[in-house]
Short mmCIF file of C-alpha atoms (C1' of nucleotides) in Angstrom, two decimals:
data_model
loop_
_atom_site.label_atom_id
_atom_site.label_comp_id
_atom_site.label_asym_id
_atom_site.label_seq_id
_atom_site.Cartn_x
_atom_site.Cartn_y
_atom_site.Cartn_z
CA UNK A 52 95.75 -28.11 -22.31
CA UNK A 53 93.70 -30.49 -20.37
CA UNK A 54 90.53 -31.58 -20.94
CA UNK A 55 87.46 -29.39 -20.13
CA UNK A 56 86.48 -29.76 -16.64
CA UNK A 57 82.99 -30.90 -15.07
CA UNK A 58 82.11 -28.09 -13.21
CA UNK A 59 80.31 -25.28 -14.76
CA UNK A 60 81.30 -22.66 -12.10
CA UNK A 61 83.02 -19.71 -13.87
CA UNK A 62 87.21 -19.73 -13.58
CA UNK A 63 86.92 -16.65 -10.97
CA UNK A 64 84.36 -19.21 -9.21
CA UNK A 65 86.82 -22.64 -9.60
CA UNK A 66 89.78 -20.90 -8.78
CA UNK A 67 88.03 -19.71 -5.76
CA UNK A 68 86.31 -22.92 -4.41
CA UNK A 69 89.27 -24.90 -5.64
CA UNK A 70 92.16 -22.43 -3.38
CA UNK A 71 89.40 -20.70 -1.19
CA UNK A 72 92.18 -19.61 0.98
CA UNK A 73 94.37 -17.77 -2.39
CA UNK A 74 93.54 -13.88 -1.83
CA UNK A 75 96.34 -13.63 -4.53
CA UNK A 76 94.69 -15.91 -7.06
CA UNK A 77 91.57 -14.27 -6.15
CA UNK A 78 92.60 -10.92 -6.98
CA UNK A 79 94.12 -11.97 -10.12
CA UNK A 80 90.80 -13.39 -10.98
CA UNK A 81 89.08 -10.02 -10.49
CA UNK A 82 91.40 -8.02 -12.05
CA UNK A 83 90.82 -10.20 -15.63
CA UNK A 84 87.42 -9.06 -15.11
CA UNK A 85 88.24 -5.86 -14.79
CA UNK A 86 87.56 -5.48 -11.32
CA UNK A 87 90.07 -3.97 -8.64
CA UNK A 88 91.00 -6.00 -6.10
CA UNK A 89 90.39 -4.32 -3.04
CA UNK A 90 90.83 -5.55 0.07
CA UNK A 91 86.91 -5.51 0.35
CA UNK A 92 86.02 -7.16 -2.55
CA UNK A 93 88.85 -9.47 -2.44
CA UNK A 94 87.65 -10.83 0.77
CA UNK A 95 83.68 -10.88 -0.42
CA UNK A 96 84.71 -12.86 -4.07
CA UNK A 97 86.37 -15.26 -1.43
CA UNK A 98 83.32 -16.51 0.19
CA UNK A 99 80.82 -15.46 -2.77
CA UNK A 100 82.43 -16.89 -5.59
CA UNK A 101 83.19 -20.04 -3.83
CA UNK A 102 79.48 -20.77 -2.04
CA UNK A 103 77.12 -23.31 -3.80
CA UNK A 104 74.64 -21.38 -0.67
CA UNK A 105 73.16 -18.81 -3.27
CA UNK A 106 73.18 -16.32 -0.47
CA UNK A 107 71.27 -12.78 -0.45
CA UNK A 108 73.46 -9.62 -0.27
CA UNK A 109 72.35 -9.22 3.59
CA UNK A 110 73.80 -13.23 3.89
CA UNK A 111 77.45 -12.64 2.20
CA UNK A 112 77.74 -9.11 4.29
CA UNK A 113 77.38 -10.83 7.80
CA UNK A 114 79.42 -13.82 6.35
CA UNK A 115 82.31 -11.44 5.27
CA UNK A 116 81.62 -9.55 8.44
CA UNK A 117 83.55 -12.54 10.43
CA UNK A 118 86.73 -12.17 9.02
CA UNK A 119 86.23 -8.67 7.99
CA UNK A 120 84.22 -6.76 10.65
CA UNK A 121 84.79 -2.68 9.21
CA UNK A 122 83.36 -4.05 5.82
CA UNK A 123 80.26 -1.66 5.31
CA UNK A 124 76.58 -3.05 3.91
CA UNK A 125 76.98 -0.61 1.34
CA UNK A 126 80.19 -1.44 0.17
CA UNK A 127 78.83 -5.61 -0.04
CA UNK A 128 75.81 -4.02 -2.25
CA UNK A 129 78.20 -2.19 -4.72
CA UNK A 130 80.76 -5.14 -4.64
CA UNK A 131 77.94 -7.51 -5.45
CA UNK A 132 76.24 -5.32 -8.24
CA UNK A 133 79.90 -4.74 -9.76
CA UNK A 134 80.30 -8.37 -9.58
CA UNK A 135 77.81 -8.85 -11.31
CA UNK A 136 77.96 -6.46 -14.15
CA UNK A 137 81.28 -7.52 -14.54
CA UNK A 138 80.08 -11.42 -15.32
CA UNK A 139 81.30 -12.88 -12.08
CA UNK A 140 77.94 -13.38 -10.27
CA UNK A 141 74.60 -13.69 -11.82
CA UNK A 142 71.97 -12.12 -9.87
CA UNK A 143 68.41 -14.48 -9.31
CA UNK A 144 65.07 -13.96 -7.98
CA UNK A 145 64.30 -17.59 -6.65
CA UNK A 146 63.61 -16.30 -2.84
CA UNK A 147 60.43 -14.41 -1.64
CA UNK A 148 62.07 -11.22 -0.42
CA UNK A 149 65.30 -11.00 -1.85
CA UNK A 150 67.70 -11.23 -4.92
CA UNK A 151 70.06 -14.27 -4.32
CA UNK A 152 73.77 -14.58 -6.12
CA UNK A 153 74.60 -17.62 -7.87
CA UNK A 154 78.58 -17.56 -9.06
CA UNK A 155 77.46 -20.51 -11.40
CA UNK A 156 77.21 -18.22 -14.68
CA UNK A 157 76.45 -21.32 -17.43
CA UNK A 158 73.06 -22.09 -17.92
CA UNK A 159 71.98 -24.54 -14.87
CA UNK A 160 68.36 -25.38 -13.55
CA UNK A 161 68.20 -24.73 -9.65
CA UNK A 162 66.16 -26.23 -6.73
CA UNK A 163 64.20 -24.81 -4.00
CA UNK A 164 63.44 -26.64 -1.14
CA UNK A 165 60.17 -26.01 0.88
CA UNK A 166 61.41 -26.87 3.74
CA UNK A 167 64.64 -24.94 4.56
CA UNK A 168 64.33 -22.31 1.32
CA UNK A 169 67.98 -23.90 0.46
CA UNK A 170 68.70 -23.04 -3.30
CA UNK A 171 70.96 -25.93 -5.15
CA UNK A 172 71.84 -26.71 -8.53
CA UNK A 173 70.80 -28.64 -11.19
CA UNK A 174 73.07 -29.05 -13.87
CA UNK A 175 71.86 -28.00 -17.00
CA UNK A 176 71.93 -31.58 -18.51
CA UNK A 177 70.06 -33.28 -15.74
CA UNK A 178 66.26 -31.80 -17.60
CA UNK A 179 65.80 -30.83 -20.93
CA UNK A 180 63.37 -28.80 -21.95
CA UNK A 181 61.59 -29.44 -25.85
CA UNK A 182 60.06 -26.72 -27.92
CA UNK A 183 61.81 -23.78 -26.48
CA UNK A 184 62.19 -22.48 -30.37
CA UNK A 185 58.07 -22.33 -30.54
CA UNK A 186 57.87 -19.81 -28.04
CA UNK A 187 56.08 -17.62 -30.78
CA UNK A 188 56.68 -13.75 -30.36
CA UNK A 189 59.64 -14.05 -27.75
CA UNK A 190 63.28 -13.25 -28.19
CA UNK A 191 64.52 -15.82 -25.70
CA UNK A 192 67.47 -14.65 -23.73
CA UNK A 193 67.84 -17.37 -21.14
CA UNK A 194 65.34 -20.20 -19.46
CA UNK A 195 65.74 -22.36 -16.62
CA UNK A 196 63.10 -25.11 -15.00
CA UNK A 197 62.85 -24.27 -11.21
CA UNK A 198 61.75 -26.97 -9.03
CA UNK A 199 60.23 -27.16 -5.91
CA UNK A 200 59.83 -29.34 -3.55
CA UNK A 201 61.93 -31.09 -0.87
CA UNK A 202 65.05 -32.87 -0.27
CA UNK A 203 65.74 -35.86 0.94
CA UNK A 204 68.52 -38.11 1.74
CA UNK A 205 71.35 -36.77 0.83
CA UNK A 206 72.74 -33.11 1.89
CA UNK A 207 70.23 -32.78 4.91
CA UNK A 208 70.34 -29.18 6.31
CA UNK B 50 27.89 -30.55 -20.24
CA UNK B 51 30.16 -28.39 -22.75
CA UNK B 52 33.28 -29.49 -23.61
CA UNK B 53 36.17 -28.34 -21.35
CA UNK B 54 37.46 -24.83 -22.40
CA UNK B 55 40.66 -24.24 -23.20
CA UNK B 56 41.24 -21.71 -20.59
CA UNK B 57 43.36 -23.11 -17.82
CA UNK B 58 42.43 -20.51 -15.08
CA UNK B 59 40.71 -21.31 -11.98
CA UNK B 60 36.88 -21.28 -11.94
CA UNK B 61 37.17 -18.48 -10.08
CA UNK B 62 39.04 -16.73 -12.44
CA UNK B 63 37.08 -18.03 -15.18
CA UNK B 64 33.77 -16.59 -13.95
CA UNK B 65 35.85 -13.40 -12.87
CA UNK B 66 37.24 -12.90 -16.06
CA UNK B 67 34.13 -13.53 -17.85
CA UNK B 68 32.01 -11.61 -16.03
CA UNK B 69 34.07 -8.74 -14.43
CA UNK B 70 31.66 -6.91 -13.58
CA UNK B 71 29.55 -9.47 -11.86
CA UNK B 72 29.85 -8.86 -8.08
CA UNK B 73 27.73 -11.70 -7.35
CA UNK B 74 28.69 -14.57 -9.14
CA UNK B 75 32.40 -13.48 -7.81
CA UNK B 76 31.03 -13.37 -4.16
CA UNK B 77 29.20 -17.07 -4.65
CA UNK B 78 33.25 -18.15 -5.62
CA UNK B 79 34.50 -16.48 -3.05
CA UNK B 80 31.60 -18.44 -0.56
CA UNK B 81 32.45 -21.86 -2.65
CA UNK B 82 36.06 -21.45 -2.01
CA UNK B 83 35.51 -20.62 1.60
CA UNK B 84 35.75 -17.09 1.92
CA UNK B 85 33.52 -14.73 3.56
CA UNK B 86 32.86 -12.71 0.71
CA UNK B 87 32.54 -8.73 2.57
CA UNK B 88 32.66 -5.69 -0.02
CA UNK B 89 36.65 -5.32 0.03
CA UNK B 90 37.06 -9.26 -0.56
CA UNK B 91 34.56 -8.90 -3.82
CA UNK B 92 36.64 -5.86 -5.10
CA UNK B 93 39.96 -7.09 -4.92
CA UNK B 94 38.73 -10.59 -6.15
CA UNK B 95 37.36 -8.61 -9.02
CA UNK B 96 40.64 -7.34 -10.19
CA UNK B 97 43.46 -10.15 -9.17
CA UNK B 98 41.26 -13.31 -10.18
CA UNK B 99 40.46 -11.84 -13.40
CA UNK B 100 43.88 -10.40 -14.37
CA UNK B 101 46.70 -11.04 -16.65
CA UNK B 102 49.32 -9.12 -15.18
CA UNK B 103 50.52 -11.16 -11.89
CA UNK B 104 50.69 -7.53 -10.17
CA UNK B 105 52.43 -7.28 -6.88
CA UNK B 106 50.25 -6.44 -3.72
CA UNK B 107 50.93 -2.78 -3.85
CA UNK B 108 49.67 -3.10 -7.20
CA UNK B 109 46.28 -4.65 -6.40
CA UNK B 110 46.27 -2.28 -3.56
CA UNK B 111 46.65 0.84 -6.51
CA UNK B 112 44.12 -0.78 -8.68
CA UNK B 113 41.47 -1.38 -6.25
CA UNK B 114 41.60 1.62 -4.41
CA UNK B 115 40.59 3.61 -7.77
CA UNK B 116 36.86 2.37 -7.43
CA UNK B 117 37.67 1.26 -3.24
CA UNK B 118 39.15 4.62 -2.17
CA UNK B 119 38.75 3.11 1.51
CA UNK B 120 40.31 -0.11 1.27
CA UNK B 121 43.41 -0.38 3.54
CA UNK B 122 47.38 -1.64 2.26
CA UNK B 123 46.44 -4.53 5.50
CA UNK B 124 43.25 -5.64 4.39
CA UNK B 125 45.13 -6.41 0.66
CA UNK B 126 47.90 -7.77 1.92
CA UNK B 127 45.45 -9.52 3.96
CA UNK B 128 43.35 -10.77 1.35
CA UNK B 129 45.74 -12.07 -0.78
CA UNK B 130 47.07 -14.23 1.69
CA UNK B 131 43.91 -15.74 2.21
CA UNK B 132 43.11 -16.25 -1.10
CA UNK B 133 46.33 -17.99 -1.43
CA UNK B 134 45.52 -20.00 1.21
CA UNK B 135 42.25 -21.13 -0.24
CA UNK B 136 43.41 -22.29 -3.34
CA UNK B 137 42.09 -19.12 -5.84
CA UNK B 138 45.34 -17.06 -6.80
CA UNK B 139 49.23 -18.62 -6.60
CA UNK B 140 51.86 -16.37 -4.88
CA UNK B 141 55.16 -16.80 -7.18
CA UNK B 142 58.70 -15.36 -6.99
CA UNK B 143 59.43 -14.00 -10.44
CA UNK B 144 59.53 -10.46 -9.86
CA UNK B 145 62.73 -8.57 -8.62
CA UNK B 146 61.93 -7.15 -5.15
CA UNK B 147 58.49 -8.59 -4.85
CA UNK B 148 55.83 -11.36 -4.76
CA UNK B 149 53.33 -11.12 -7.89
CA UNK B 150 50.01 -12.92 -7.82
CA UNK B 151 48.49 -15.53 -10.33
CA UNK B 152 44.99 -16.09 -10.12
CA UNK B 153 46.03 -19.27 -12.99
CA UNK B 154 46.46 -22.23 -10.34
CA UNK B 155 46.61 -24.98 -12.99
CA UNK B 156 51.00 -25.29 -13.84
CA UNK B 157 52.05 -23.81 -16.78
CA UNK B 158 55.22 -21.27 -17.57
CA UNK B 159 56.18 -17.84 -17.31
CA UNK B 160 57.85 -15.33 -19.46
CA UNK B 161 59.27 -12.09 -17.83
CA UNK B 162 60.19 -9.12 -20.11
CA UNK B 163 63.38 -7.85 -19.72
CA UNK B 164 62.68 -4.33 -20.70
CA UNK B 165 59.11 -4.20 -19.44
CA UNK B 166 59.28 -6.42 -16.50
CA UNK B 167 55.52 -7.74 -17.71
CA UNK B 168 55.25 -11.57 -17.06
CA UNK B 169 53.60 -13.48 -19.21
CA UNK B 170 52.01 -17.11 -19.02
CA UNK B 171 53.08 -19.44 -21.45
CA UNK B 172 50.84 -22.58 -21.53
CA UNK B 173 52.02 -25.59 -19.71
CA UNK B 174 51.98 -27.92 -23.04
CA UNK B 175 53.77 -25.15 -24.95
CA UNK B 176 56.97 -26.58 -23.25
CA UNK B 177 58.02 -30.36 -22.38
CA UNK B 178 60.56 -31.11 -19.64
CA UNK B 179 62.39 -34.35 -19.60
CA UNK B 180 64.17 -36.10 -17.07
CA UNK B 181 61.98 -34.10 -14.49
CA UNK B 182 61.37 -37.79 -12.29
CA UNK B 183 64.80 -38.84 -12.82
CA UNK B 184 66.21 -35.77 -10.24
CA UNK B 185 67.30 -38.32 -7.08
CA UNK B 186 66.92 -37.12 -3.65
CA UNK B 187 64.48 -34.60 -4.82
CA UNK B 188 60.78 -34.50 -3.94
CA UNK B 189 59.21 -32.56 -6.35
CA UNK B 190 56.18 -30.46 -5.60
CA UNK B 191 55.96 -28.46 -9.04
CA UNK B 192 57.96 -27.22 -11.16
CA UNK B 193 57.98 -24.67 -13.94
CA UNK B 194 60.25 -23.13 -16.96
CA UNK B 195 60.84 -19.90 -16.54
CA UNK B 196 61.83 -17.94 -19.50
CA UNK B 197 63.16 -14.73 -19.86
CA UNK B 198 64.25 -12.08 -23.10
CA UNK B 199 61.80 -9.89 -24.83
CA UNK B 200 58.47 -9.93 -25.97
CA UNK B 201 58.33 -8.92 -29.95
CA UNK B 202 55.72 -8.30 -31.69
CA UNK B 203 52.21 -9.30 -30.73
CA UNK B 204 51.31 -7.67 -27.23
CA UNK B 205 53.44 -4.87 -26.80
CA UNK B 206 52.93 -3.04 -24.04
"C1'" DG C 102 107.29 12.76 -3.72
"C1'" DC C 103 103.44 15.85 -4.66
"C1'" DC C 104 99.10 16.70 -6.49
"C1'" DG C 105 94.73 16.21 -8.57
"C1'" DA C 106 91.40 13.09 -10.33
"C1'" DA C 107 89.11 8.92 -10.10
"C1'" DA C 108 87.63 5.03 -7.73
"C1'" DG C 109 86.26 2.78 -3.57
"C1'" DT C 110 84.47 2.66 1.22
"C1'" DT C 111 81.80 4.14 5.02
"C1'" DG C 112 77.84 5.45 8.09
"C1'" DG C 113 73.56 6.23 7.88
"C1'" DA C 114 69.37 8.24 5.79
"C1'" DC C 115 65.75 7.01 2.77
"C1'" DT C 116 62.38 4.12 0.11
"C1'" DT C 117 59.63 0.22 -0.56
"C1'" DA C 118 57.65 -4.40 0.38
"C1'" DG C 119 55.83 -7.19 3.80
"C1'" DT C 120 54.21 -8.02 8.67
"C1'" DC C 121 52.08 -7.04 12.92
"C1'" DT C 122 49.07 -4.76 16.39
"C1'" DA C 123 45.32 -2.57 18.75
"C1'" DA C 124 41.11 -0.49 18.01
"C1'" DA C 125 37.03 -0.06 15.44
"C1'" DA C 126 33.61 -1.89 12.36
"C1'" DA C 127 30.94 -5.50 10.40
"C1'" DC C 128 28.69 -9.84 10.60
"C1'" DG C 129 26.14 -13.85 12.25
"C1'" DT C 130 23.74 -16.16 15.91
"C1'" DC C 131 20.81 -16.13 19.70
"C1'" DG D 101 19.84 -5.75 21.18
"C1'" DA D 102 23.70 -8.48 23.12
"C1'" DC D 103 27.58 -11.06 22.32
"C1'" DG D 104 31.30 -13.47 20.15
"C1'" DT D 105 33.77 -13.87 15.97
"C1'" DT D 106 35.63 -12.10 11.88
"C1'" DT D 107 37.19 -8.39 9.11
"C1'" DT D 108 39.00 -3.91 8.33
"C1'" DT D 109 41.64 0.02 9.43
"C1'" DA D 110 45.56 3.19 10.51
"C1'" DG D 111 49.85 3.09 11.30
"C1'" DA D 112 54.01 1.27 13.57
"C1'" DC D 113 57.66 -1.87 12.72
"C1'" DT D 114 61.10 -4.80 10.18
"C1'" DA D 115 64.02 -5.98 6.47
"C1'" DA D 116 65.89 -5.52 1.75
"C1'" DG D 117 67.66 -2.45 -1.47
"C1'" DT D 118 69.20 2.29 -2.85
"C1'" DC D 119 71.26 6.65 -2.38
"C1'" DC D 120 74.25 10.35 -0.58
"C1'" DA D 121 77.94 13.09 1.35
"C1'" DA D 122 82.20 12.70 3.36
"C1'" DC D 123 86.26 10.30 3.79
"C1'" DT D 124 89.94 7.11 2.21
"C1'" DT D 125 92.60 4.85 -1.14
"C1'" DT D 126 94.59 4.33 -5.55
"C1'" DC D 127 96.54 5.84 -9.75
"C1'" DG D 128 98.81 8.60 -13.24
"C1'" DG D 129 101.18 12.79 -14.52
"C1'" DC D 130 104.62 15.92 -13.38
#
DNA sequence: GCCGAAAGTTGGACTTAGTCTAAAAACGTC
DNA sequence: GACGTTTTTAGACTAAGTCCAACTTTCGGC
């Protein structure tokens, strides 16, 4: 078995990014997390699952909309939720206005430019954060350090 | 001169808070902070700069039309803006489907309740993040842990 | 292959948060 | 009191998210 890879996107996510193009590998994906693999939703994991963009719902429905123009808002709402329950997606509120959907499921920090109100990644090892375990009176479920500020340099707009 | 206090909230919030029901001294903070301070300004000033609860804009809207029957959704919405502009409450996204309002402008961290949806600040030296000047290409304007799980004990709702 | 049940999709109505506008009211200066 | 500026108001508008009924697709049993 080889070695444990960098990346902390989950498998549905790497096998995605890494064979964007694999409908069948993405259906096989869904279906381990017990998702059917409509047409729909096979064509929605392809772009979600695979975007470091952290899009809103409204952003992957006129994305899928390109290749897939009958797809329904409704049916992008329900795919995303079900995505979600299901442990494919995890759903963040890191934009004024609406949820965004981050296929990255392991614990990661996450950036938020000023500028552009782009949404990256920061890998979980990059910050640490002391005294979590003092939080007196809180059953801690998850944490994350959001920054903000703005890029520069590298991975202009 | 007394000693600093250990609150950390604005001194608008601090006189608020202390004196809630002081119309004047809130109006003379609304006039330092540049604000013209007319009747709706002092009433909603009275609540949000005072409060705990980051509540939404609807919610200051619900709150202060109890003793402000009069006072319009715009002139809130309105309000808050301002005040956000003139450096007495901080608009945050931690809220699913809305902006809440923090009359605390010095940084610290938040905890949001995942079965009450109540956020919580956690004090900024409660928590110590590492490795925050060492993120490259990033200019960092603030930053913040955010914590989620459930609250236990003390405070329940 | 048929049939019924369950699951999924669709079009669009509905709700809520946030913004905008024109008119009216309030305020400050002269 | 007049006038210009600022604030407030009522409500229209936009966008995000949810819900619903009808239709379509899929699946399992026979």
């Amino acid at each position: 078995m080889p070695a444990p890879r960098k990346s902390t996107r989950s498998a549905a996510a790497r096998d995605a990014s890494a064979s964007p193009a694999a409908p069948r590998a993405i259906a096989e994906q869904l279906e381990r997390h017990g998702v059917r693999p409509s047409a729909q939703r096979v064509a929605i994991a392809s772009y979600v699952l695979g975007t470091e963009d952290h899009p809103s719902a409204d952003q992957v429905w006129a994305r899928v909309k390109e290749r897939f123009p009958m797809v329904s808002r409704a049916t992008v709402y329900n795919t995303l939720r079900h995505f979600t329950e299901k442990g494919l997606l995890r759903e963040l509120v890191l934009a004024e206005g609406r949820q965004v959907f981050d296929p990255v499921i392991e614990p990661h920090h996450h950036f938020v430019d000023d500028e552009t109100g782009a949404i990256r990644d920061i890998p979980w090892s990059a910050l640490k954060v002391a005294k979590i375990d003092e939080l007196e009176g809180l059953d801690v479920r998850e944490y994350m350090v959001v920054v903000r500020g703005v890029s520069r340099g590298a991975r202009k707009g």
